[in-house]
Every structure is written in C-alpha cells, then in structure tokens.
Amino acid sequence: MKTLMFAAAISTFALTALAKTPIGIVLHGGAGTISRDNMTAAQEQAYHAMLAHAIHQGYSILERGGSSVDAVTAAVTVLEDSPLFNAGKGAVYTFDESHELDASIMDGRNRNAGAVAGVTNVKNPILLARAVMEKSVHVMLSGKGAEQFASEQQLELVDNSYFNTQFRYDALKRAKQAIAPQPHQAAVPYDPAWKMGTVGAVAIDREGNLAAATSTGGMTAKRYGRIGDAPVIGAGNFADNASCAVSATGHGEYFIRYQVASDICARVKYQKMSAAVAAKQVLAELKQVGGDGGVVVVDNKGQLSWSFNTEGMYRARKSEGGELVSEIFASSN
Ligand code: ASP
C-alpha cells in the first residue's frame, strides 16, 4: 500500500514537473536608426554588456522560482540605471530642457496594471509603476500626484539634473534645429534620428505567469506635457496569461492610435495566431501608416520573440536551456 502511494506521489510529481512551462525573458532597449555606421565597436560592446546584465538579473529571479513580475522589474531597473538607454538615468530632454519619465507594468495573471506619466524626480519610474499596481487602487498616476505617491512609498527621489547627459543634450539641440521652422512639434514629422531608446521586458515564470514592463524618457524635445505609449496599457505594454505579454518601443503616437501591444495579444487570443506572427503582422501594418518601432513578446507557452520595422533594436533574450542572445542591428535578425 505504502509503495503504491509512493509511486502515485512520484508520478503526480512527475506530471506536475512536466506541466511546468519553460521560463524565459526577452527585453529591448529601444528601436530606431541604429546602424553599424553610426556606432563604434566600443559602444556596441557596452550595449551588449548592459543588455546581458539586465537579462541575467531578470533570468536569475525566474531560475530561483521567482515571479515574472519580479523578473521584468529587475531587468528594467538595470536598464533605467544605465545612461545608455532612454529611460531613468539616460532619459531624453524635453523641449524645456528637463526630463519627464513614463513607465508601466502589467501582471498577466489578473491583468492588474500600474503606470506613471510625466514624473520628474523618481530615480526608477518602473518601481513607482509597480507601487501603483500593488499599493494603490488606481492604474495610472501622473505628474505631481505620482511624485507625492512615490515619496509616500519611500521610493528613491532625485533632482531632475540626475537625468542629465551630454549625449542626450546634443540630441535635443539637433532636434530643436530641425523643428525650428515649425515649432509646434505635433505638426512636424517625427525624425527617428533623434533616437529612441525606451526599455522594456516581458517574461514567463515557472508558474506560467506572464508580465510586461516598459519605461521611457519619451521623445526628444517633447512639450506641452506630451505622454507617449509607454505608460498606456494596451499601447506600449500589455500582459495577459490568456494570450501573451508585449513591451513596445517606437513612435508612441502611432502605438497609442493602433493599440499595438493589445492588438498583438488579441490576434493571438481570437485568431489563434502565434505571438511571433502576430507581432510581425502588426509591426508591418504600422510601418504602412508611418509608425516606426518594435516589440518584444512572450506567449503563454514560453515562446520568446521580437519584431521591429526599423534599422535596429537593442534586444536580448534567454529561454530555459538556451543561450543568451543579444542583438542590435536588423541584419543579425
Ligand atoms: N515609445 C516612446 C514614446 O513615444 C519612445 C521610444 O520608444 O523611444 O514615448
């Protein structure tokens, strides 16, 4: 009897182990006119190193049985702390020469979500988005109120000058020259040469739960309190265990109008399309109407993918049993 029970316990354990989904994480550090011609070997190496570091931080959490929400938070925090990307420390400048940051996070288990827009003094906006998701009854907070909530949550606050970098300041000067004849930015076609560099991550954990996180400084020379797609759930970020998780980067106005992240997952859910094919389709359609950018995606079977319609996208992934892959240019796609 005891032997039978033991055998039954073992086979139940084996079935449970078999039923577990493979863990994985995929992230991006922005898409745009990123080509070999405008990057030195040292810069290339620095990007690869930082992408790998972020993947390791996220993946090691998944490996230890941690949640996908924790994994994407950790990966995005690393990228926010690096001056290389347009999020956190490396955020672009607004027209008025300051920085306004946006971020969001979504938990695929229950479609809980948190987002912040236009924050100026929070070192890691992704941690604030997460606090909004977990510690408030709201989904999106903005500006001064979001900053007050950050302080109440005892998140690290910094002076806005913490986000200053010469590289981004030079980009602002170039952008201002380009838009000078028509100072109303909304009327000027977006020039991808002003650099995008939003960061984001999606992951699947041992329990098969999906999560997505996105963080950005927005677009260079933005003004009038402009908010992009990154904090807009369904546009720059989406996660639902029923379909997939997506984090986006690109020309936010298009990602909002075309609801890029949720459209990809809707195709997976209702048209039974693979997430990789859905992402490719949506990005191709976006290109047709003039929207530049890219996405990283994970579906609920643990398939990781990325898709972009620009010259390059900083990106990296690691799935269970696989090597870490990190790429920058389209040609290595
Ligand atoms: N999507 C971001 C925005 O429009 C910009 C980017 O991805 O670089 O704010």
mmCIF file of C-alpha atoms and ligand atoms in Angstrom:
data_model
loop_
_atom_site.group_PDB
_atom_site.id
_atom_site.type_symbol
_atom_site.label_atom_id
_atom_site.label_comp_id
_atom_site.label_asym_id
_atom_site.label_seq_id
_atom_site.Cartn_x
_atom_site.Cartn_y
_atom_site.Cartn_z
ATOM 1 C CA MET A 1 0.000 0.000 0.000
ATOM 2 C CA LYS A 2 2.773 2.342 1.041
ATOM 3 C CA THR A 3 4.682 1.542 -2.179
ATOM 4 C CA LEU A 4 1.588 2.261 -4.261
ATOM 5 C CA MET A 5 1.073 5.599 -2.550
ATOM 6 C CA PHE A 6 4.724 6.445 -3.025
ATOM 7 C CA ALA A 7 4.526 5.543 -6.736
ATOM 8 C CA ALA A 8 1.389 7.668 -7.098
ATOM 9 C CA ALA A 9 3.102 10.569 -5.385
ATOM 10 C CA ILE A 10 6.098 10.252 -7.696
ATOM 11 C CA SER A 11 4.001 10.161 -10.839
ATOM 12 C CA THR A 12 1.939 13.163 -9.670
ATOM 13 C CA PHE A 13 5.203 14.989 -9.047
ATOM 14 C CA ALA A 14 6.495 13.966 -12.498
ATOM 15 C CA LEU A 15 3.300 15.188 -14.170
ATOM 16 C CA THR A 16 3.440 18.494 -12.301
ATOM 17 C CA ALA A 17 7.074 18.906 -13.269
ATOM 18 C CA LEU A 18 6.240 18.132 -16.892
ATOM 19 C CA ALA A 19 3.318 20.543 -16.878
ATOM 20 C CA LYS A 20 5.530 23.465 -15.794
ATOM 21 C CA THR A 21 6.234 25.941 -18.565
ATOM 22 C CA PRO A 22 9.770 26.836 -19.536
ATOM 23 C CA ILE A 23 10.906 30.118 -18.028
ATOM 24 C CA GLY A 24 12.201 32.926 -20.226
ATOM 25 C CA ILE A 25 12.778 36.651 -20.536
ATOM 26 C CA VAL A 26 13.208 38.953 -23.514
ATOM 27 C CA LEU A 27 13.954 42.674 -23.405
ATOM 28 C CA HIS A 28 14.509 45.706 -25.600
ATOM 29 C CA GLY A 29 16.470 48.905 -25.176
ATOM 30 C CA GLY A 30 14.816 50.928 -27.941
ATOM 31 C CA ALA A 31 14.490 50.811 -31.718
ATOM 32 C CA GLY A 32 15.410 53.340 -34.375
ATOM 33 C CA THR A 33 18.107 54.364 -36.814
ATOM 34 C CA ILE A 34 20.666 52.127 -35.229
ATOM 35 C CA SER A 35 23.225 51.064 -37.801
ATOM 36 C CA ARG A 36 26.812 49.863 -37.789
ATOM 37 C CA ASP A 37 27.857 53.111 -39.474
ATOM 38 C CA ASN A 38 26.868 55.275 -36.528
ATOM 39 C CA MET A 39 28.260 53.110 -33.734
ATOM 40 C CA THR A 40 31.814 52.366 -32.606
ATOM 41 C CA ALA A 41 32.901 48.861 -31.590
ATOM 42 C CA ALA A 42 33.284 50.068 -28.008
ATOM 43 C CA GLN A 43 29.723 51.421 -27.948
ATOM 44 C CA GLU A 44 28.414 48.198 -29.417
ATOM 45 C CA GLN A 45 30.203 46.223 -26.739
ATOM 46 C CA ALA A 46 28.842 48.467 -23.979
ATOM 47 C CA TYR A 47 25.255 47.930 -25.191
ATOM 48 C CA HIS A 48 25.699 44.157 -25.372
ATOM 49 C CA ALA A 49 27.195 44.085 -21.872
ATOM 50 C CA MET A 50 24.323 46.067 -20.373
ATOM 51 C CA LEU A 51 21.660 44.016 -22.164
ATOM 52 C CA ALA A 52 23.309 40.820 -20.873
ATOM 53 C CA HIS A 53 23.476 42.219 -17.352
ATOM 54 C CA ALA A 54 19.747 43.049 -17.425
ATOM 55 C CA ILE A 55 18.878 39.586 -18.771
ATOM 56 C CA HIS A 56 20.951 37.929 -16.021
ATOM 57 C CA GLN A 57 19.246 39.965 -13.311
ATOM 58 C CA GLY A 58 15.804 39.013 -14.594
ATOM 59 C CA TYR A 59 16.548 35.414 -15.523
ATOM 60 C CA SER A 60 18.197 34.537 -12.213
ATOM 61 C CA ILE A 61 14.958 35.529 -10.447
ATOM 62 C CA LEU A 62 12.964 33.198 -12.711
ATOM 63 C CA GLU A 63 15.508 30.415 -12.166
ATOM 64 C CA ARG A 64 15.076 30.676 -8.411
ATOM 65 C CA GLY A 65 11.323 30.252 -8.865
ATOM 66 C CA GLY A 66 10.590 33.980 -8.635
ATOM 67 C CA SER A 67 7.701 35.683 -10.423
ATOM 68 C CA SER A 68 7.702 37.173 -13.900
ATOM 69 C CA VAL A 69 6.641 40.493 -12.323
ATOM 70 C CA ASP A 70 9.811 40.481 -10.194
ATOM 71 C CA ALA A 71 11.936 39.465 -13.205
ATOM 72 C CA VAL A 72 10.747 42.262 -15.518
ATOM 73 C CA THR A 73 11.016 44.800 -12.697
ATOM 74 C CA ALA A 74 14.635 43.791 -12.043
ATOM 75 C CA ALA A 75 15.626 43.823 -15.731
ATOM 76 C CA VAL A 76 14.061 47.223 -16.386
ATOM 77 C CA THR A 77 15.615 48.701 -13.234
ATOM 78 C CA VAL A 78 19.074 47.749 -14.551
ATOM 79 C CA LEU A 79 18.360 49.452 -17.877
ATOM 80 C CA GLU A 80 16.927 52.532 -16.148
ATOM 81 C CA ASP A 81 20.147 52.886 -14.145
ATOM 82 C CA SER A 82 22.287 52.844 -17.290
ATOM 83 C CA PRO A 83 22.899 56.116 -19.181
ATOM 84 C CA LEU A 84 22.886 54.148 -22.454
ATOM 85 C CA PHE A 85 19.112 53.908 -22.735
ATOM 86 C CA ASN A 86 16.298 56.439 -22.909
ATOM 87 C CA ALA A 87 14.796 55.570 -19.535
ATOM 88 C CA GLY A 88 15.772 56.546 -15.999
ATOM 89 C CA LYS A 89 19.331 57.895 -15.960
ATOM 90 C CA GLY A 90 19.620 58.209 -19.752
ATOM 91 C CA ALA A 91 16.214 59.847 -20.334
ATOM 92 C CA VAL A 92 15.958 62.288 -23.237
ATOM 93 C CA TYR A 93 15.361 66.034 -22.774
ATOM 94 C CA THR A 94 12.049 67.786 -23.153
ATOM 95 C CA PHE A 95 11.804 70.947 -25.250
ATOM 96 C CA ASP A 96 12.189 72.905 -21.986
ATOM 97 C CA GLU A 97 15.458 71.108 -21.203
ATOM 98 C CA SER A 98 14.252 68.918 -18.385
ATOM 99 C CA HIS A 99 13.162 65.279 -18.151
ATOM 100 C CA GLU A 100 9.691 63.752 -17.775
ATOM 101 C CA LEU A 101 9.517 59.994 -17.391
ATOM 102 C CA ASP A 102 6.799 57.438 -18.110
ATOM 103 C CA ALA A 103 6.577 53.755 -17.124
ATOM 104 C CA SER A 104 4.145 50.882 -16.790
ATOM 105 C CA ILE A 105 3.911 47.293 -15.626
ATOM 106 C CA MET A 106 1.270 44.608 -16.094
ATOM 107 C CA ASP A 107 0.706 41.256 -14.428
ATOM 108 C CA GLY A 108 -0.687 38.615 -16.813
ATOM 109 C CA ARG A 109 -2.253 36.565 -14.008
ATOM 110 C CA ASN A 110 -5.061 39.014 -13.345
ATOM 111 C CA ARG A 111 -4.433 41.917 -15.740
ATOM 112 C CA ASN A 112 -3.515 44.085 -12.805
ATOM 113 C CA ALA A 113 -1.509 47.081 -14.001
ATOM 114 C CA GLY A 114 0.251 50.224 -12.832
ATOM 115 C CA ALA A 115 1.510 53.214 -14.794
ATOM 116 C CA VAL A 116 3.049 56.629 -14.218
ATOM 117 C CA ALA A 117 3.390 59.567 -16.578
ATOM 118 C CA GLY A 118 5.401 62.771 -16.550
ATOM 119 C CA VAL A 119 7.364 62.147 -13.362
ATOM 120 C CA THR A 120 10.454 64.294 -12.892
ATOM 121 C CA ASN A 121 12.185 63.171 -9.701
ATOM 122 C CA VAL A 122 11.754 59.420 -9.306
ATOM 123 C CA LYS A 123 15.001 57.550 -9.876
ATOM 124 C CA ASN A 124 13.326 54.356 -11.065
ATOM 125 C CA PRO A 125 9.889 55.028 -12.564
ATOM 126 C CA ILE A 126 9.292 51.286 -13.013
ATOM 127 C CA LEU A 127 9.328 50.864 -9.222
ATOM 128 C CA LEU A 128 6.723 53.611 -8.962
ATOM 129 C CA ALA A 129 4.551 51.954 -11.639
ATOM 130 C CA ARG A 130 4.789 48.750 -9.666
ATOM 131 C CA ALA A 131 3.819 50.521 -6.443
ATOM 132 C CA VAL A 132 0.803 51.994 -8.247
ATOM 133 C CA MET A 133 -0.177 48.461 -9.313
ATOM 134 C CA GLU A 134 0.300 46.868 -5.917
ATOM 135 C CA LYS A 135 -0.246 49.617 -3.375
ATOM 136 C CA SER A 136 -2.947 51.824 -4.874
ATOM 137 C CA VAL A 137 -6.465 51.349 -6.141
ATOM 138 C CA HIS A 138 -5.548 53.137 -9.377
ATOM 139 C CA VAL A 139 -3.882 52.156 -12.641
ATOM 140 C CA MET A 140 -2.305 55.420 -13.789
ATOM 141 C CA LEU A 141 -0.912 58.373 -11.855
ATOM 142 C CA SER A 142 0.703 61.446 -13.346
ATOM 143 C CA GLY A 143 2.931 64.416 -12.519
ATOM 144 C CA LYS A 144 2.911 65.921 -9.031
ATOM 145 C CA GLY A 145 0.419 63.406 -7.627
ATOM 146 C CA ALA A 146 2.521 60.481 -8.820
ATOM 147 C CA GLU A 147 5.580 62.100 -7.227
ATOM 148 C CA GLN A 148 3.746 62.575 -3.936
ATOM 149 C CA PHE A 149 2.769 58.899 -4.028
ATOM 150 C CA ALA A 150 6.424 57.981 -4.736
ATOM 151 C CA SER A 151 7.536 59.894 -1.694
ATOM 152 C CA GLU A 152 4.856 58.261 0.472
ATOM 153 C CA GLN A 153 6.036 54.871 -0.791
ATOM 154 C CA GLN A 154 9.575 55.885 0.176
ATOM 155 C CA LEU A 155 10.934 55.379 -3.303
ATOM 156 C CA GLU A 156 14.285 56.984 -4.094
ATOM 157 C CA LEU A 157 13.860 60.561 -5.289
ATOM 158 C CA VAL A 158 16.489 62.529 -7.192
ATOM 159 C CA ASP A 159 16.937 66.027 -8.530
ATOM 160 C CA ASN A 160 15.867 66.286 -12.183
ATOM 161 C CA SER A 161 19.515 67.040 -13.089
ATOM 162 C CA TYR A 162 20.364 63.412 -12.170
ATOM 163 C CA PHE A 163 18.975 62.532 -15.627
ATOM 164 C CA ASN A 164 21.298 64.978 -17.476
ATOM 165 C CA THR A 165 23.696 63.519 -20.028
ATOM 166 C CA GLN A 166 25.695 65.400 -22.670
ATOM 167 C CA PHE A 167 24.786 62.887 -25.365
ATOM 168 C CA ARG A 168 21.043 63.472 -24.916
ATOM 169 C CA TYR A 169 21.568 67.250 -24.626
ATOM 170 C CA ASP A 170 23.316 67.267 -28.002
ATOM 171 C CA ALA A 171 20.371 65.298 -29.434
ATOM 172 C CA LEU A 172 17.986 67.954 -28.073
ATOM 173 C CA LYS A 173 19.977 70.724 -29.791
ATOM 174 C CA ARG A 174 19.782 68.864 -33.096
ATOM 175 C CA ALA A 175 16.077 68.200 -32.661
ATOM 176 C CA LYS A 176 15.400 71.870 -31.890
ATOM 177 C CA GLN A 177 17.242 72.966 -35.016
ATOM 178 C CA ALA A 178 15.195 70.519 -37.072
ATOM 179 C CA ILE A 179 11.860 71.674 -35.701
ATOM 180 C CA ALA A 180 12.722 75.399 -35.594
ATOM 181 C CA PRO A 181 10.806 76.314 -38.772
ATOM 182 C CA GLN A 182 7.652 74.756 -37.319
ATOM 183 C CA PRO A 183 7.896 74.959 -33.536
ATOM 184 C CA HIS A 184 4.697 73.024 -32.854
ATOM 185 C CA GLN A 185 6.187 69.590 -32.504
ATOM 186 C CA ALA A 186 2.956 67.744 -33.178
ATOM 187 C CA ALA A 187 2.918 69.179 -36.689
ATOM 188 C CA VAL A 188 6.439 68.051 -37.515
ATOM 189 C CA PRO A 189 7.012 64.561 -38.860
ATOM 190 C CA TYR A 190 8.951 62.521 -36.353
ATOM 191 C CA ASP A 191 12.593 62.031 -37.213
ATOM 192 C CA PRO A 192 13.861 58.700 -35.889
ATOM 193 C CA ALA A 193 17.393 60.106 -35.984
ATOM 194 C CA TRP A 194 16.527 61.903 -32.725
ATOM 195 C CA LYS A 195 16.922 58.485 -31.193
ATOM 196 C CA MET A 196 14.512 56.266 -29.444
ATOM 197 C CA GLY A 197 15.624 54.081 -26.588
ATOM 198 C CA THR A 198 12.732 53.127 -24.387
ATOM 199 C CA VAL A 199 13.414 49.974 -22.384
ATOM 200 C CA GLY A 200 11.150 47.066 -21.677
ATOM 201 C CA ALA A 201 10.968 43.420 -20.733
ATOM 202 C CA VAL A 202 8.492 40.565 -20.869
ATOM 203 C CA ALA A 203 8.866 37.260 -19.057
ATOM 204 C CA ILE A 204 7.233 33.957 -18.209
ATOM 205 C CA ASP A 205 7.837 32.310 -14.852
ATOM 206 C CA ARG A 206 7.757 28.734 -13.609
ATOM 207 C CA GLU A 207 4.033 29.001 -12.900
ATOM 208 C CA GLY A 208 3.374 30.074 -16.484
ATOM 209 C CA ASN A 209 2.537 33.643 -15.465
ATOM 210 C CA LEU A 210 3.348 36.427 -17.910
ATOM 211 C CA ALA A 211 4.389 40.003 -17.137
ATOM 212 C CA ALA A 212 5.453 43.094 -19.079
ATOM 213 C CA ALA A 213 7.314 46.259 -18.019
ATOM 214 C CA THR A 214 8.146 49.378 -20.054
ATOM 215 C CA SER A 215 9.986 52.580 -19.108
ATOM 216 C CA THR A 216 10.975 55.674 -21.072
ATOM 217 C CA GLY A 217 12.050 59.291 -21.110
ATOM 218 C CA GLY A 218 9.686 59.715 -24.066
ATOM 219 C CA MET A 219 10.683 61.560 -27.224
ATOM 220 C CA THR A 220 13.379 64.205 -27.537
ATOM 221 C CA ALA A 221 12.020 67.774 -27.480
ATOM 222 C CA LYS A 222 8.563 66.682 -26.382
ATOM 223 C CA ARG A 223 6.492 69.513 -24.924
ATOM 224 C CA TYR A 224 3.127 70.535 -23.513
ATOM 225 C CA GLY A 225 3.168 67.541 -21.132
ATOM 226 C CA ARG A 226 3.211 65.085 -24.019
ATOM 227 C CA ILE A 227 2.774 61.463 -22.907
ATOM 228 C CA GLY A 228 3.700 58.558 -25.158
ATOM 229 C CA ASP A 229 2.623 54.939 -25.370
ATOM 230 C CA ALA A 230 4.905 53.510 -22.669
ATOM 231 C CA PRO A 231 2.515 54.177 -19.752
ATOM 232 C CA VAL A 232 -0.603 53.460 -21.800
ATOM 233 C CA ILE A 233 -1.773 49.918 -21.080
ATOM 234 C CA GLY A 234 -2.604 48.212 -24.368
ATOM 235 C CA ALA A 235 -0.366 50.545 -26.382
ATOM 236 C CA GLY A 236 3.227 50.220 -25.124
ATOM 237 C CA ASN A 237 2.611 47.436 -22.626
ATOM 238 C CA PHE A 238 0.268 44.504 -22.182
ATOM 239 C CA ALA A 239 0.217 41.134 -20.413
ATOM 240 C CA ASP A 240 -2.487 38.513 -20.179
ATOM 241 C CA ASN A 241 -1.897 34.839 -19.392
ATOM 242 C CA ALA A 242 -4.668 34.032 -21.879
ATOM 243 C CA SER A 243 -2.521 35.231 -24.786
ATOM 244 C CA CYS A 244 0.818 36.993 -24.455
ATOM 245 C CA ALA A 245 2.893 39.785 -22.957
ATOM 246 C CA VAL A 246 4.292 42.659 -25.029
ATOM 247 C CA SER A 247 6.568 45.630 -24.366
ATOM 248 C CA ALA A 248 6.969 48.212 -27.122
ATOM 249 C CA THR A 249 9.301 50.963 -28.236
ATOM 250 C CA GLY A 250 8.876 53.439 -31.043
ATOM 251 C CA HIS A 251 6.888 56.466 -32.139
ATOM 252 C CA GLY A 252 4.404 56.495 -29.288
ATOM 253 C CA GLU A 253 1.614 58.385 -31.020
ATOM 254 C CA TYR A 254 1.246 55.521 -33.510
ATOM 255 C CA PHE A 255 1.486 52.848 -30.814
ATOM 256 C CA ILE A 256 -1.362 54.534 -28.952
ATOM 257 C CA ARG A 257 -3.559 55.024 -32.017
ATOM 258 C CA TYR A 258 -3.069 51.438 -33.158
ATOM 259 C CA GLN A 259 -3.091 49.880 -29.656
ATOM 260 C CA VAL A 260 -0.077 47.862 -30.704
ATOM 261 C CA ALA A 261 0.546 45.729 -27.606
ATOM 262 C CA SER A 262 -3.054 44.647 -27.060
ATOM 263 C CA ASP A 263 -3.669 44.202 -30.800
ATOM 264 C CA ILE A 264 -0.848 41.631 -30.936
ATOM 265 C CA CYS A 265 -2.325 39.718 -27.991
ATOM 266 C CA ALA A 266 -5.868 39.970 -29.411
ATOM 267 C CA ARG A 267 -4.703 38.281 -32.626
ATOM 268 C CA VAL A 268 -3.154 35.513 -30.518
ATOM 269 C CA LYS A 269 -6.324 35.106 -28.462
ATOM 270 C CA TYR A 270 -9.027 35.378 -31.092
ATOM 271 C CA GLN A 271 -7.301 34.363 -34.318
ATOM 272 C CA LYS A 272 -5.189 31.626 -32.717
ATOM 273 C CA MET A 273 -2.130 33.155 -34.346
ATOM 274 C CA SER A 274 1.347 32.602 -32.903
ATOM 275 C CA ALA A 275 2.567 35.637 -30.969
ATOM 276 C CA ALA A 276 5.632 35.944 -33.213
ATOM 277 C CA VAL A 277 3.492 36.062 -36.378
ATOM 278 C CA ALA A 278 1.009 38.463 -34.800
ATOM 279 C CA ALA A 279 3.833 40.817 -33.790
ATOM 280 C CA LYS A 280 5.355 40.715 -37.265
ATOM 281 C CA GLN A 281 1.989 41.474 -38.870
ATOM 282 C CA VAL A 282 1.170 44.367 -36.558
ATOM 283 C CA LEU A 283 4.609 45.960 -36.991
ATOM 284 C CA ALA A 284 4.360 45.625 -40.786
ATOM 285 C CA GLU A 285 0.913 47.247 -40.768
ATOM 286 C CA LEU A 286 2.241 50.013 -38.529
ATOM 287 C CA LYS A 287 5.040 50.731 -40.998
ATOM 288 C CA GLN A 288 2.435 51.180 -43.761
ATOM 289 C CA VAL A 289 0.875 54.071 -41.872
ATOM 290 C CA GLY A 290 4.229 55.602 -40.885
ATOM 291 C CA GLY A 291 4.763 54.168 -37.382
ATOM 292 C CA ASP A 292 8.345 53.182 -36.545
ATOM 293 C CA GLY A 293 9.300 50.883 -33.710
ATOM 294 C CA GLY A 294 9.432 47.386 -32.345
ATOM 295 C CA VAL A 295 8.219 44.979 -29.679
ATOM 296 C CA VAL A 296 9.383 42.076 -27.551
ATOM 297 C CA VAL A 297 6.862 39.319 -26.924
ATOM 298 C CA VAL A 298 6.381 36.134 -24.915
ATOM 299 C CA ASP A 299 3.395 33.836 -25.307
ATOM 300 C CA ASN A 300 1.858 31.563 -22.680
ATOM 301 C CA LYS A 301 3.829 28.543 -23.948
ATOM 302 C CA GLY A 302 7.077 30.350 -23.280
ATOM 303 C CA GLN A 303 7.899 31.269 -26.899
ATOM 304 C CA LEU A 304 10.047 34.417 -26.927
ATOM 305 C CA SER A 305 10.201 36.685 -29.948
ATOM 306 C CA TRP A 306 10.837 40.216 -31.166
ATOM 307 C CA SER A 307 9.803 42.204 -34.171
ATOM 308 C CA PHE A 308 10.679 45.699 -35.413
ATOM 309 C CA ASN A 309 10.322 47.765 -38.555
ATOM 310 C CA THR A 310 13.383 49.996 -38.017
ATOM 311 C CA GLU A 311 17.068 49.644 -38.865
ATOM 312 C CA GLY A 312 17.795 48.168 -35.478
ATOM 313 C CA MET A 313 16.565 47.487 -31.996
ATOM 314 C CA TYR A 314 18.643 46.804 -28.884
ATOM 315 C CA ARG A 315 17.358 43.432 -27.757
ATOM 316 C CA ALA A 316 18.262 40.286 -25.830
ATOM 317 C CA ARG A 317 16.607 37.098 -24.692
ATOM 318 C CA LYS A 318 17.199 33.981 -22.690
ATOM 319 C CA SER A 319 14.930 30.992 -22.544
ATOM 320 C CA GLU A 320 15.336 27.851 -20.485
ATOM 321 C CA GLY A 321 18.047 25.615 -21.876
ATOM 322 C CA GLY A 322 19.031 28.274 -24.420
ATOM 323 C CA GLU A 323 21.981 30.603 -24.694
ATOM 324 C CA LEU A 324 21.690 34.300 -24.021
ATOM 325 C CA VAL A 325 21.176 36.031 -27.386
ATOM 326 C CA SER A 326 21.842 39.756 -27.699
ATOM 327 C CA GLU A 327 21.483 41.705 -30.962
ATOM 328 C CA ILE A 328 21.394 45.291 -32.133
ATOM 329 C CA PHE A 329 21.109 45.612 -35.919
ATOM 330 C CA ALA A 330 18.408 44.392 -38.275
ATOM 331 C CA SER A 331 20.870 42.377 -40.362
ATOM 332 C CA SER A 332 21.528 39.990 -37.466
ATOM 333 C CA ASN A 333 17.774 39.448 -37.204
HETATM 334 N N1 ASP B 1 7.717 54.980 -27.249
HETATM 335 C C1 ASP B 1 8.378 56.087 -26.639
HETATM 336 C C2 ASP B 1 7.470 57.280 -26.651
HETATM 337 O O1 ASP B 1 6.839 57.535 -27.645
HETATM 338 C C3 ASP B 1 9.676 56.461 -27.297
HETATM 339 C C4 ASP B 1 10.626 55.311 -27.561
HETATM 340 O O2 ASP B 1 10.235 54.169 -27.636
HETATM 341 O O3 ASP B 1 11.816 55.583 -27.679
HETATM 342 O O4 ASP B 1 7.423 57.981 -25.676
#
